[in-house]
mmCIF file with all atom_site columns, C-alpha atoms in Angstrom:
data_model
loop_
_atom_site.group_PDB
_atom_site.id
_atom_site.type_symbol
_atom_site.label_atom_id
_atom_site.label_alt_id
_atom_site.label_comp_id
_atom_site.label_asym_id
_atom_site.label_entity_id
_atom_site.label_seq_id
_atom_site.pdbx_PDB_ins_code
_atom_site.Cartn_x
_atom_site.Cartn_y
_atom_site.Cartn_z
_atom_site.occupancy
_atom_site.B_iso_or_equiv
_atom_site.pdbx_formal_charge
_atom_site.auth_seq_id
_atom_site.auth_comp_id
_atom_site.auth_asym_id
_atom_site.auth_atom_id
_atom_site.pdbx_PDB_model_num
ATOM 1   C CA . LYS A 1 1   ? 0.000   0.000  0.000   1.00 38.00 ? 1   LYS A CA 1
ATOM 2   C CA . VAL A 1 2   ? 1.161   3.490  -0.803  1.00 40.00 ? 2   VAL A CA 1
ATOM 3   C CA . LEU A 1 3   ? 0.910   6.152  1.875   1.00 42.00 ? 3   LEU A CA 1
ATOM 4   C CA . LEU A 1 4   ? -1.551  8.711  0.581   1.00 43.00 ? 4   LEU A CA 1
ATOM 5   C CA . ASP A 1 5   ? -1.786  12.282 1.811   1.00 43.00 ? 5   ASP A CA 1
ATOM 6   C CA . LEU A 1 6   ? -5.512  12.738 1.569   1.00 46.00 ? 6   LEU A CA 1
ATOM 7   C CA . GLU A 1 7   ? -5.188  16.455 2.306   1.00 45.00 ? 7   GLU A CA 1
ATOM 8   C CA . ASP A 1 8   ? -3.411  16.924 -1.030  1.00 45.00 ? 8   ASP A CA 1
ATOM 9   C CA . ALA A 1 9   ? -5.585  14.444 -2.903  1.00 48.00 ? 9   ALA A CA 1
ATOM 10  C CA . THR A 1 10  ? -8.952  15.779 -1.733  1.00 51.00 ? 10  THR A CA 1
ATOM 11  C CA . PRO A 1 11  ? -8.627  19.302 -0.336  1.00 58.00 ? 11  PRO A CA 1
ATOM 12  C CA . ALA A 1 12  ? -12.309 20.042 -1.002  1.00 75.00 ? 12  ALA A CA 1
ATOM 13  C CA . ILE A 1 13  ? -13.601 17.418 1.460   1.00 88.00 ? 13  ILE A CA 1
ATOM 14  C CA . ASP A 1 14  ? -14.362 18.309 5.069   1.00 90.00 ? 14  ASP A CA 1
ATOM 15  C CA . GLN A 1 15  ? -13.882 15.065 7.006   1.00 92.00 ? 15  GLN A CA 1
ATOM 16  C CA . LYS A 1 16  ? -15.589 14.429 10.350  1.00 93.00 ? 16  LYS A CA 1
ATOM 17  C CA . ILE A 1 17  ? -15.907 11.402 12.574  1.00 95.00 ? 17  ILE A CA 1
ATOM 18  C CA . TYR A 1 18  ? -18.938 11.319 14.832  1.00 96.00 ? 18  TYR A CA 1
ATOM 19  C CA . ILE A 1 19  ? -18.425 9.334  18.013  1.00 96.00 ? 19  ILE A CA 1
ATOM 20  C CA . THR A 1 20  ? -21.616 7.354  18.505  1.00 96.00 ? 20  THR A CA 1
ATOM 21  C CA . THR A 1 21  ? -23.002 4.017  19.608  1.00 96.00 ? 21  THR A CA 1
ATOM 22  C CA . THR A 1 22  ? -24.356 1.260  17.418  1.00 95.00 ? 22  THR A CA 1
ATOM 23  C CA . ASP A 1 23  ? -27.846 1.947  18.813  1.00 96.00 ? 23  ASP A CA 1
ATOM 24  C CA . GLU A 1 24  ? -27.667 5.672  17.948  1.00 96.00 ? 24  GLU A CA 1
ATOM 25  C CA . LYS A 1 25  ? -26.413 5.311  14.383  1.00 97.00 ? 25  LYS A CA 1
ATOM 26  C CA . PHE A 1 26  ? -29.741 5.133  12.551  1.00 98.00 ? 26  PHE A CA 1
ATOM 27  C CA . ALA A 1 27  ? -31.197 8.103  14.451  1.00 98.00 ? 27  ALA A CA 1
ATOM 28  C CA . LEU A 1 28  ? -28.014 10.045 13.781  1.00 98.00 ? 28  LEU A CA 1
ATOM 29  C CA . LEU A 1 29  ? -28.216 9.291  10.053  1.00 98.00 ? 29  LEU A CA 1
ATOM 30  C CA . TYR A 1 30  ? -31.934 10.017 9.725   1.00 98.00 ? 30  TYR A CA 1
ATOM 31  C CA . ASN A 1 31  ? -31.833 13.246 11.727  1.00 98.00 ? 31  ASN A CA 1
ATOM 32  C CA . MET A 1 32  ? -28.682 14.503 10.036  1.00 97.00 ? 32  MET A CA 1
ATOM 33  C CA . ILE A 1 33  ? -30.267 14.071 6.594   1.00 97.00 ? 33  ILE A CA 1
ATOM 34  C CA . THR A 1 34  ? -33.711 15.399 7.451   1.00 97.00 ? 34  THR A CA 1
ATOM 35  C CA . GLN A 1 35  ? -32.790 18.259 9.802   1.00 97.00 ? 35  GLN A CA 1
ATOM 36  C CA . GLN A 1 36  ? -30.224 19.635 7.353   1.00 96.00 ? 36  GLN A CA 1
ATOM 37  C CA . ASN A 1 37  ? -32.487 18.852 4.372   1.00 95.00 ? 37  ASN A CA 1
ATOM 38  C CA . LEU A 1 38  ? -29.541 17.196 2.630   1.00 95.00 ? 38  LEU A CA 1
ATOM 39  C CA . GLU A 1 39  ? -29.773 16.351 -1.054  1.00 91.00 ? 39  GLU A CA 1
ATOM 40  C CA . ARG A 1 40  ? -27.542 13.943 -3.013  1.00 92.00 ? 40  ARG A CA 1
ATOM 41  C CA . VAL A 1 41  ? -26.095 11.956 -0.133  1.00 96.00 ? 41  VAL A CA 1
ATOM 42  C CA . ILE A 1 42  ? -24.319 8.618  -0.487  1.00 95.00 ? 42  ILE A CA 1
ATOM 43  C CA . VAL A 1 43  ? -24.430 6.373  2.589   1.00 96.00 ? 43  VAL A CA 1
ATOM 44  C CA . PHE A 1 44  ? -21.975 3.472  2.642   1.00 95.00 ? 44  PHE A CA 1
ATOM 45  C CA . GLY A 1 45  ? -22.442 0.264  4.598   1.00 95.00 ? 45  GLY A CA 1
ATOM 46  C CA . ASN A 1 46  ? -20.167 -2.756 4.639   1.00 93.00 ? 46  ASN A CA 1
ATOM 47  C CA . ARG A 1 47  ? -22.685 -5.524 3.999   1.00 92.00 ? 47  ARG A CA 1
ATOM 48  C CA . ARG A 1 48  ? -25.614 -6.042 1.653   1.00 92.00 ? 48  ARG A CA 1
ATOM 49  C CA . ASP A 1 49  ? -28.011 -6.925 4.471   1.00 93.00 ? 49  ASP A CA 1
ATOM 50  C CA . GLU A 1 50  ? -27.061 -3.747 6.361   1.00 94.00 ? 50  GLU A CA 1
ATOM 51  C CA . THR A 1 51  ? -27.570 -1.543 3.335   1.00 95.00 ? 51  THR A CA 1
ATOM 52  C CA . GLN A 1 52  ? -30.923 -3.207 2.620   1.00 95.00 ? 52  GLN A CA 1
ATOM 53  C CA . LYS A 1 53  ? -32.039 -2.525 6.202   1.00 96.00 ? 53  LYS A CA 1
ATOM 54  C CA . LEU A 1 54  ? -30.848 1.102  6.033   1.00 97.00 ? 54  LEU A CA 1
ATOM 55  C CA . TYR A 1 55  ? -32.591 1.625  2.711   1.00 97.00 ? 55  TYR A CA 1
ATOM 56  C CA . GLU A 1 56  ? -35.862 0.195  4.040   1.00 97.00 ? 56  GLU A CA 1
ATOM 57  C CA . GLY A 1 57  ? -35.587 2.204  7.274   1.00 97.00 ? 57  GLY A CA 1
ATOM 58  C CA . LEU A 1 58  ? -35.081 5.514  5.471   1.00 98.00 ? 58  LEU A CA 1
ATOM 59  C CA . GLN A 1 59  ? -37.664 4.780  2.750   1.00 97.00 ? 59  GLN A CA 1
ATOM 60  C CA . SER A 1 60  ? -40.319 3.801  5.303   1.00 97.00 ? 60  SER A CA 1
ATOM 61  C CA . ARG A 1 61  ? -39.809 7.151  7.064   1.00 97.00 ? 61  ARG A CA 1
ATOM 62  C CA . GLY A 1 62  ? -40.308 9.257  3.955   1.00 96.00 ? 62  GLY A CA 1
ATOM 63  C CA . VAL A 1 63  ? -36.709 9.764  2.825   1.00 97.00 ? 63  VAL A CA 1
ATOM 64  C CA . SER A 1 64  ? -36.522 9.211  -0.933  1.00 97.00 ? 64  SER A CA 1
ATOM 65  C CA . CYS A 1 65  ? -33.628 6.854  -1.508  1.00 96.00 ? 65  CYS A CA 1
ATOM 66  C CA . GLY A 1 66  ? -32.197 4.143  -3.687  1.00 95.00 ? 66  GLY A CA 1
ATOM 67  C CA . LEU A 1 67  ? -30.092 1.059  -3.063  1.00 95.00 ? 67  LEU A CA 1
ATOM 68  C CA . LEU A 1 68  ? -26.902 -0.017 -4.790  1.00 92.00 ? 68  LEU A CA 1
ATOM 69  C CA . SER A 1 69  ? -25.352 -3.378 -3.890  1.00 88.00 ? 69  SER A CA 1
ATOM 70  C CA . GLY A 1 70  ? -24.307 -6.619 -5.484  1.00 84.00 ? 70  GLY A CA 1
ATOM 71  C CA . ASP A 1 71  ? -27.906 -7.816 -5.060  1.00 85.00 ? 71  ASP A CA 1
ATOM 72  C CA . VAL A 1 72  ? -29.257 -5.090 -7.369  1.00 86.00 ? 72  VAL A CA 1
ATOM 73  C CA . GLU A 1 73  ? -29.457 -5.879 -11.092 1.00 88.00 ? 73  GLU A CA 1
ATOM 74  C CA . GLN A 1 74  ? -27.340 -3.722 -13.414 1.00 86.00 ? 74  GLN A CA 1
ATOM 75  C CA . ARG A 1 75  ? -30.419 -2.228 -15.114 1.00 91.00 ? 75  ARG A CA 1
ATOM 76  C CA . GLN A 1 76  ? -31.795 -1.119 -11.728 1.00 91.00 ? 76  GLN A CA 1
ATOM 77  C CA . ARG A 1 77  ? -28.382 0.251  -10.684 1.00 88.00 ? 77  ARG A CA 1
ATOM 78  C CA . ILE A 1 78  ? -28.306 2.501  -13.742 1.00 89.00 ? 78  ILE A CA 1
ATOM 79  C CA . ARG A 1 79  ? -31.854 3.713  -13.073 1.00 93.00 ? 79  ARG A CA 1
ATOM 80  C CA . THR A 1 80  ? -31.025 4.395  -9.386  1.00 93.00 ? 80  THR A CA 1
ATOM 81  C CA . LEU A 1 81  ? -27.929 6.413  -10.301 1.00 91.00 ? 81  LEU A CA 1
ATOM 82  C CA . GLU A 1 82  ? -29.937 8.415  -12.811 1.00 93.00 ? 82  GLU A CA 1
ATOM 83  C CA . ASP A 1 83  ? -32.565 9.088  -10.116 1.00 95.00 ? 83  ASP A CA 1
ATOM 84  C CA . LEU A 1 84  ? -29.833 10.440 -7.824  1.00 93.00 ? 84  LEU A CA 1
ATOM 85  C CA . ARG A 1 85  ? -28.389 12.596 -10.617 1.00 91.00 ? 85  ARG A CA 1
ATOM 86  C CA . ASN A 1 86  ? -31.732 14.157 -11.531 1.00 92.00 ? 86  ASN A CA 1
ATOM 87  C CA . GLY A 1 87  ? -32.910 14.648 -7.941  1.00 93.00 ? 87  GLY A CA 1
ATOM 88  C CA . ALA A 1 88  ? -35.668 12.017 -7.960  1.00 95.00 ? 88  ALA A CA 1
ATOM 89  C CA . ILE A 1 89  ? -34.022 10.515 -4.869  1.00 96.00 ? 89  ILE A CA 1
ATOM 90  C CA . ARG A 1 90  ? -32.047 12.275 -2.135  1.00 96.00 ? 90  ARG A CA 1
ATOM 91  C CA . VAL A 1 91  ? -30.037 9.400  -0.708  1.00 97.00 ? 91  VAL A CA 1
ATOM 92  C CA . LEU A 1 92  ? -28.152 6.503  -2.222  1.00 95.00 ? 92  LEU A CA 1
ATOM 93  C CA . VAL A 1 93  ? -27.471 3.659  0.213   1.00 96.00 ? 93  VAL A CA 1
ATOM 94  C CA . ALA A 1 94  ? -24.622 1.543  -1.118  1.00 93.00 ? 94  ALA A CA 1
ATOM 95  C CA . THR A 1 95  ? -21.996 -1.069 -0.489  1.00 91.00 ? 95  THR A CA 1
ATOM 96  C CA . ASP A 1 96  ? -18.482 -0.562 -1.818  1.00 83.00 ? 96  ASP A CA 1
ATOM 97  C CA . VAL A 1 97  ? -19.775 -1.581 -5.246  1.00 76.00 ? 97  VAL A CA 1
ATOM 98  C CA . ALA A 1 98  ? -20.385 2.194  -5.603  1.00 65.00 ? 98  ALA A CA 1
ATOM 99  C CA . ALA A 1 99  ? -17.141 3.408  -4.057  1.00 62.00 ? 99  ALA A CA 1
ATOM 100 C CA . ARG A 1 100 ? -15.064 3.367  -7.225  1.00 68.00 ? 100 ARG A CA 1
ATOM 101 C CA . GLY A 1 101 ? -15.753 4.811  -10.626 1.00 68.00 ? 101 GLY A CA 1
ATOM 102 C CA . LEU A 1 102 ? -18.983 6.520  -9.627  1.00 74.00 ? 102 LEU A CA 1
ATOM 103 C CA . HIS A 1 103 ? -19.167 10.091 -10.925 1.00 77.00 ? 103 HIS A CA 1
ATOM 104 C CA . ILE A 1 104 ? -22.203 12.055 -9.812  1.00 80.00 ? 104 ILE A CA 1
ATOM 105 C CA . GLU A 1 105 ? -22.125 15.834 -9.784  1.00 81.00 ? 105 GLU A CA 1
ATOM 106 C CA . GLY A 1 106 ? -23.246 17.611 -6.644  1.00 84.00 ? 106 GLY A CA 1
ATOM 107 C CA . VAL A 1 107 ? -22.935 14.864 -4.029  1.00 90.00 ? 107 VAL A CA 1
ATOM 108 C CA . SER A 1 108 ? -22.772 17.060 -0.921  1.00 90.00 ? 108 SER A CA 1
ATOM 109 C CA . HIS A 1 109 ? -22.212 14.357 1.711   1.00 93.00 ? 109 HIS A CA 1
ATOM 110 C CA . VAL A 1 110 ? -20.729 10.901 1.908   1.00 94.00 ? 110 VAL A CA 1
ATOM 111 C CA . VAL A 1 111 ? -21.628 9.043  5.092   1.00 96.00 ? 111 VAL A CA 1
ATOM 112 C CA . ASN A 1 112 ? -19.661 6.031  6.263   1.00 96.00 ? 112 ASN A CA 1
ATOM 113 C CA . TYR A 1 113 ? -22.410 4.373  8.281   1.00 97.00 ? 113 TYR A CA 1
ATOM 114 C CA . ASN A 1 114 ? -19.869 1.615  8.829   1.00 95.00 ? 114 ASN A CA 1
ATOM 115 C CA . LEU A 1 115 ? -16.171 2.311  8.556   1.00 94.00 ? 115 LEU A CA 1
ATOM 116 C CA . PRO A 1 116 ? -14.620 0.204  5.808   1.00 93.00 ? 116 PRO A CA 1
ATOM 117 C CA . LEU A 1 117 ? -12.361 -2.694 6.730   1.00 90.00 ? 117 LEU A CA 1
ATOM 118 C CA . ASP A 1 118 ? -9.831  -1.631 4.089   1.00 92.00 ? 118 ASP A CA 1
ATOM 119 C CA . PRO A 1 119 ? -8.559  1.937  4.553   1.00 93.00 ? 119 PRO A CA 1
ATOM 120 C CA . GLU A 1 120 ? -8.169  2.330  0.789   1.00 91.00 ? 120 GLU A CA 1
ATOM 121 C CA . ASP A 1 121 ? -11.952 1.932  0.515   1.00 91.00 ? 121 ASP A CA 1
ATOM 122 C CA . TYR A 1 122 ? -12.310 4.954  2.819   1.00 93.00 ? 122 TYR A CA 1
ATOM 123 C CA . VAL A 1 123 ? -10.425 7.076  0.294   1.00 90.00 ? 123 VAL A CA 1
ATOM 124 C CA . HIS A 1 124 ? -12.546 5.790  -2.588  1.00 87.00 ? 124 HIS A CA 1
ATOM 125 C CA . ARG A 1 125 ? -15.794 6.294  -0.687  1.00 90.00 ? 125 ARG A CA 1
ATOM 126 C CA . ILE A 1 126 ? -15.179 9.872  0.377   1.00 91.00 ? 126 ILE A CA 1
ATOM 127 C CA . GLY A 1 127 ? -13.925 10.679 -3.108  1.00 85.00 ? 127 GLY A CA 1
ATOM 128 C CA . ARG A 1 128 ? -17.537 10.564 -4.310  1.00 86.00 ? 128 ARG A CA 1
ATOM 129 C CA . THR A 1 129 ? -17.962 14.110 -2.916  1.00 84.00 ? 129 THR A CA 1
ATOM 130 C CA . GLY A 1 130 ? -15.858 17.249 -3.304  1.00 79.00 ? 130 GLY A CA 1
ATOM 131 C CA . ARG A 1 131 ? -15.562 16.714 -7.045  1.00 73.00 ? 131 ARG A CA 1
ATOM 132 C CA . ALA A 1 132 ? -15.014 19.177 -9.896  1.00 71.00 ? 132 ALA A CA 1
ATOM 133 C CA . GLY A 1 133 ? -14.071 22.015 -7.566  1.00 72.00 ? 133 GLY A CA 1
ATOM 134 C CA . ALA A 1 134 ? -17.174 21.659 -5.383  1.00 75.00 ? 134 ALA A CA 1
ATOM 135 C CA . LEU A 1 135 ? -16.904 21.387 -1.620  1.00 84.00 ? 135 LEU A CA 1
ATOM 136 C CA . GLY A 1 136 ? -17.985 18.135 -0.009  1.00 90.00 ? 136 GLY A CA 1
ATOM 137 C CA . THR A 1 137 ? -18.442 16.641 3.425   1.00 92.00 ? 137 THR A CA 1
ATOM 138 C CA . SER A 1 138 ? -17.456 13.190 4.598   1.00 93.00 ? 138 SER A CA 1
ATOM 139 C CA . VAL A 1 139 ? -19.051 11.989 7.808   1.00 95.00 ? 139 VAL A CA 1
ATOM 140 C CA . SER A 1 140 ? -18.055 8.710  9.417   1.00 96.00 ? 140 SER A CA 1
ATOM 141 C CA . PHE A 1 141 ? -19.782 7.048  12.352  1.00 97.00 ? 141 PHE A CA 1
ATOM 142 C CA . ALA A 1 142 ? -17.350 5.490  14.819  1.00 95.00 ? 142 ALA A CA 1
ATOM 143 C CA . CYS A 1 143 ? -19.029 3.157  17.279  1.00 94.00 ? 143 CYS A CA 1
ATOM 144 C CA . GLU A 1 144 ? -17.866 0.348  19.512  1.00 92.00 ? 144 GLU A CA 1
ATOM 145 C CA . GLU A 1 145 ? -18.014 -2.117 16.584  1.00 89.00 ? 145 GLU A CA 1
ATOM 146 C CA . ASP A 1 146 ? -15.860 -0.348 14.034  1.00 87.00 ? 146 ASP A CA 1
ATOM 147 C CA . GLY A 1 147 ? -14.117 2.512  15.848  1.00 86.00 ? 147 GLY A CA 1
ATOM 148 C CA . THR A 1 148 ? -10.922 0.479  15.840  1.00 90.00 ? 148 THR A CA 1
ATOM 149 C CA . GLN A 1 149 ? -10.690 1.169  12.086  1.00 93.00 ? 149 GLN A CA 1
ATOM 150 C CA . VAL A 1 150 ? -10.056 4.888  12.637  1.00 94.00 ? 150 VAL A CA 1
ATOM 151 C CA . PRO A 1 151 ? -6.328  4.609  13.538  1.00 94.00 ? 151 PRO A CA 1
ATOM 152 C CA . VAL A 1 152 ? -5.806  2.289  10.550  1.00 94.00 ? 152 VAL A CA 1
ATOM 153 C CA . ILE A 1 153 ? -7.454  4.851  8.238   1.00 94.00 ? 153 ILE A CA 1
ATOM 154 C CA . GLU A 1 154 ? -5.479  7.715  9.793   1.00 94.00 ? 154 GLU A CA 1
ATOM 155 C CA . GLU A 1 155 ? -2.228  5.848  9.270   1.00 94.00 ? 155 GLU A CA 1
ATOM 156 C CA . PHE A 1 156 ? -3.136  5.099  5.663   1.00 93.00 ? 156 PHE A CA 1
ATOM 157 C CA . ILE A 1 157 ? -4.051  8.708  4.816   1.00 90.00 ? 157 ILE A CA 1
ATOM 158 C CA . GLY A 1 158 ? -1.157  10.137 6.797   1.00 90.00 ? 158 GLY A CA 1
ATOM 159 C CA . ARG A 1 159 ? -3.069  12.432 9.126   1.00 87.00 ? 159 ARG A CA 1
ATOM 160 C CA . LYS A 1 160 ? -5.387  12.595 12.135  1.00 91.00 ? 160 LYS A CA 1
ATOM 161 C CA . LEU A 1 161 ? -9.112  13.038 11.618  1.00 92.00 ? 161 LEU A CA 1
ATOM 162 C CA . GLU A 1 162 ? -11.437 15.267 13.619  1.00 88.00 ? 162 GLU A CA 1
ATOM 163 C CA . TYR A 1 163 ? -13.504 13.383 16.230  1.00 91.00 ? 163 TYR A CA 1
ATOM 164 C CA . ILE A 1 164 ? -16.657 15.100 17.473  1.00 94.00 ? 164 ILE A CA 1
ATOM 165 C CA . TYR A 1 165 ? -19.866 14.219 19.225  1.00 96.00 ? 165 TYR A CA 1
ATOM 166 C CA . PRO A 1 166 ? -23.007 14.758 17.163  1.00 96.00 ? 166 PRO A CA 1
ATOM 167 C CA . PRO A 1 167 ? -25.411 17.519 18.182  1.00 96.00 ? 167 PRO A CA 1
ATOM 168 C CA . ASP A 1 168 ? -28.071 16.291 20.628  1.00 96.00 ? 168 ASP A CA 1
ATOM 169 C CA . GLU A 1 169 ? -30.890 17.068 18.183  1.00 96.00 ? 169 GLU A CA 1
ATOM 170 C CA . TRP A 1 170 ? -29.421 14.518 15.769  1.00 96.00 ? 170 TRP A CA 1
ATOM 171 C CA . LEU A 1 171 ? -29.838 11.786 18.363  1.00 96.00 ? 171 LEU A CA 1
ATOM 172 C CA . GLN A 1 172 ? -33.566 12.357 18.883  1.00 96.00 ? 172 GLN A CA 1
ATOM 173 C CA . PRO A 1 173 ? -35.864 9.357  18.341  1.00 95.00 ? 173 PRO A CA 1
ATOM 174 C CA . VAL A 1 174 ? -36.929 8.865  14.724  1.00 95.00 ? 174 VAL A CA 1
ATOM 175 C CA . PRO A 1 175 ? -40.577 8.708  13.624  1.00 93.00 ? 175 PRO A CA 1
ATOM 176 C CA . ALA A 1 176 ? -42.184 5.306  13.358  1.00 92.00 ? 176 ALA A CA 1
ATOM 177 C CA . ALA A 1 177 ? -41.991 3.578  9.985   1.00 89.00 ? 177 ALA A CA 1
ATOM 178 C CA . THR A 1 178 ? -45.110 3.870  7.836   1.00 86.00 ? 178 THR A CA 1
#
């Protein structure tokens, strides 16, 4: 692996790590998206079943979203990406199948719902925002399950990341699914 100075490679990306618990992660995601009225967000999970659950959880609470994973047929993947591009959906929930080679203008936020096991995947994931001179935000959730990945990522990118606690209003209970 080559040491990569992410600051030079992606100066337009503001990177944050929210310290959270596994139980708070969904509320944090939902409230962050809805309270900031975010558009064109890509949320990365590590496993297909997790991304399916996230997709269903957001969709059932009125957040327009699409799913991209190895379980989704190519034809549907193309349609989902087009929906994100044209604003028909706000959020794309994806596995690392979408981390490389995906070029969508105007992705404001990339959320690492789960930190990737391979630090190189972190670089590819967050590179989906801050493109073509636009500013972007990368938010990663570090909980008891995957917080140990942070030092590995920091070593790989050659710098420390900012750890913060999320605002209390982002940890409020989410509405019931409909």
